[in-house]
Coordinates of N, CA and C in Angstrom, one line a residue:
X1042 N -56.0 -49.6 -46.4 CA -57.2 -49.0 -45.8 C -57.3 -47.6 -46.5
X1043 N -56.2 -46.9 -47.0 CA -56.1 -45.7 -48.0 C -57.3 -46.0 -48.5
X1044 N -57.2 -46.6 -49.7 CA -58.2 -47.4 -51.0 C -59.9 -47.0 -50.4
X1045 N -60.1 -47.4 -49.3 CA -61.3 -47.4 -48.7 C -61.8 -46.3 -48.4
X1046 N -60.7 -45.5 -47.6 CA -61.1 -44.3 -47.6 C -61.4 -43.4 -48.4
X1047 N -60.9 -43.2 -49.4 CA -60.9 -42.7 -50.6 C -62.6 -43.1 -51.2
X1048 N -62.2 -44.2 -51.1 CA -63.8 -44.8 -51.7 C -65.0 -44.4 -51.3
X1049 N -65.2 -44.4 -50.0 CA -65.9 -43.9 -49.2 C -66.3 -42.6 -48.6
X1050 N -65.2 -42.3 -48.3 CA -64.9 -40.8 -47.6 C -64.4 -40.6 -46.1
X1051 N -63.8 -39.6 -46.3 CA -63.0 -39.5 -45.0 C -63.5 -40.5 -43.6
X1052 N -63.2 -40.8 -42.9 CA -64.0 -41.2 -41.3 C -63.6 -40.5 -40.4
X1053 N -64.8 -39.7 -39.4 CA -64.3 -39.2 -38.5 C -63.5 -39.8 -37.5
X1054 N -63.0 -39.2 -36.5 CA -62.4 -39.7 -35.5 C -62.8 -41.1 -34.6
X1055 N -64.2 -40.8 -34.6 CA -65.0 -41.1 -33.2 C -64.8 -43.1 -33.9
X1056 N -64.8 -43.1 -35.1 CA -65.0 -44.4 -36.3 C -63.4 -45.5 -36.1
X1057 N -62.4 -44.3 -35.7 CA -61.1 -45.6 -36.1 C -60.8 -46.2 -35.1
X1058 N -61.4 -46.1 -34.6 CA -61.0 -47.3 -33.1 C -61.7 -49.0 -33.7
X1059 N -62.7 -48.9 -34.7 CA -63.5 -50.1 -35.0 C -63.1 -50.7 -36.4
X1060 N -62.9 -52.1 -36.6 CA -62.7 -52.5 -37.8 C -63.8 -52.4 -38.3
X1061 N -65.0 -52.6 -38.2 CA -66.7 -52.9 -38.9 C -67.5 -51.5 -37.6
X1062 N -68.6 -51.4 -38.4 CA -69.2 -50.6 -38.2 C -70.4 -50.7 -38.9
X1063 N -71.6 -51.4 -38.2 CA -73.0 -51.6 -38.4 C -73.8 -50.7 -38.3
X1064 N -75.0 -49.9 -38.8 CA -75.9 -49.3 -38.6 C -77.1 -50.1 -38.9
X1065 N -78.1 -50.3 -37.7 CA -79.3 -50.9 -37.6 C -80.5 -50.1 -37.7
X1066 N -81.9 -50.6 -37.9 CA -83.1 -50.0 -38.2 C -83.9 -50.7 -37.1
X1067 N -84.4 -50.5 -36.0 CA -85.2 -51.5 -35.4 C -86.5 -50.9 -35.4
X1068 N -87.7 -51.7 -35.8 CA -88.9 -51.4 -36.1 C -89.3 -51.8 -35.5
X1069 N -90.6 -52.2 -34.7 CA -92.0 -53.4 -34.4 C -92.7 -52.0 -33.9
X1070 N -93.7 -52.7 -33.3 CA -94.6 -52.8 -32.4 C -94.9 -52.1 -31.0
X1071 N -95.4 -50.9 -30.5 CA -95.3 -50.3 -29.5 C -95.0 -51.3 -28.1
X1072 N -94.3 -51.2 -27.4 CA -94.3 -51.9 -26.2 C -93.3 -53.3 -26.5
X1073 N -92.8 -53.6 -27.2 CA -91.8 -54.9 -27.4 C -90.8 -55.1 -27.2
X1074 N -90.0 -54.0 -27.0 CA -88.8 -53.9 -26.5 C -87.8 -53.3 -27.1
X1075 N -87.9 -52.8 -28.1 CA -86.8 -52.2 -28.8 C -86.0 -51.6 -28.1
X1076 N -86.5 -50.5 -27.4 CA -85.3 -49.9 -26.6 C -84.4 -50.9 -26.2
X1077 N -85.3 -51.8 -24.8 CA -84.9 -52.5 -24.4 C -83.1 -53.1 -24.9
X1078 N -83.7 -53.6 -26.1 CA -82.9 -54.6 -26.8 C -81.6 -54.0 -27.3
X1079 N -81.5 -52.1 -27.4 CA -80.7 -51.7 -28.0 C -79.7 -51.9 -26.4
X1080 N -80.6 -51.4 -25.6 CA -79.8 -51.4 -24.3 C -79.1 -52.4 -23.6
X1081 N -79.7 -53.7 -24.1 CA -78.7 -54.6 -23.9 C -78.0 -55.7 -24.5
X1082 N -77.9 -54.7 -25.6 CA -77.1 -54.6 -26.6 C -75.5 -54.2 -26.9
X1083 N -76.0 -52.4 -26.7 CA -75.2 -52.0 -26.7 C -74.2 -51.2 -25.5
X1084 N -75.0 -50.9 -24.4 CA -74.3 -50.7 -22.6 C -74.4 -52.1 -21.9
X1085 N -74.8 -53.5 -22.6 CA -75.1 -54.3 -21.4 C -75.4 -54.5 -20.2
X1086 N -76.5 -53.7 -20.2 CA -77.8 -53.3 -19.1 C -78.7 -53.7 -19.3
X1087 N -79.8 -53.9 -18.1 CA -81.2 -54.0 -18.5 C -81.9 -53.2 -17.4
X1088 N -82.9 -52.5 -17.4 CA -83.2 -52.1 -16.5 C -85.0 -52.1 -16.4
X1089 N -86.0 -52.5 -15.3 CA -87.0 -53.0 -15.8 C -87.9 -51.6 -15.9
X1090 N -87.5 -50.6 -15.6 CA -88.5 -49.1 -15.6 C -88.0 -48.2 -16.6
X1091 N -88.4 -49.0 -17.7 CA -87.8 -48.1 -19.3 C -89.5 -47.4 -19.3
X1092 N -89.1 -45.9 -19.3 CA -90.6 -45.3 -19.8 C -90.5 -45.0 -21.5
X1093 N -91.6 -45.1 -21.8 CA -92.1 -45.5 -23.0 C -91.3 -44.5 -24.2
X1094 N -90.5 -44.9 -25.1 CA -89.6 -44.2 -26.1 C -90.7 -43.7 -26.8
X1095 N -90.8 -42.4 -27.2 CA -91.4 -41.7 -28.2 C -90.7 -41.1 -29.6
X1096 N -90.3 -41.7 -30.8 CA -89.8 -40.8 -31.6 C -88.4 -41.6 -32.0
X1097 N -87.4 -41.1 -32.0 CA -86.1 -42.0 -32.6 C -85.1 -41.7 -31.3
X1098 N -84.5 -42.6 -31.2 CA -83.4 -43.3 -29.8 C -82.3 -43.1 -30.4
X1099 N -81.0 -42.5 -30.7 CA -79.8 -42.8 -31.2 C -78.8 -43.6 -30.6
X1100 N -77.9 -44.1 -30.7 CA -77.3 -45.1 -29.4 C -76.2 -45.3 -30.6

């Protein structure tokens, strides 16, 4: 895992708990759910009174 690091560059902390580590783009359509989808996704929630995301969501 040296090799990689090197290759890549350091990883912070918050990173070594995971072997893979995805970063996604979610685009559409106002009102479709994206939030939604991140949310139960990634807290495994759903909740039906999501007010309307404006702008970029980090998660």
């Amino acid at each position: 895992m040296a090799k990689a690091d090197q290759r890549f560059g350091q990883r912070d902390g918050s990173d070594q708990n995971f072997d893979y580590m995805f970063k996604l783009l979610i685009i559409g359509n106002s009102s479709v759910g994206k939030t939604s989808f991140l949310f139960r996704y990634a807290d495994d929630s759903f909740s039906n009174s999501f007010v309307s995301t404006v702008g970029i969501d980090f998660k």
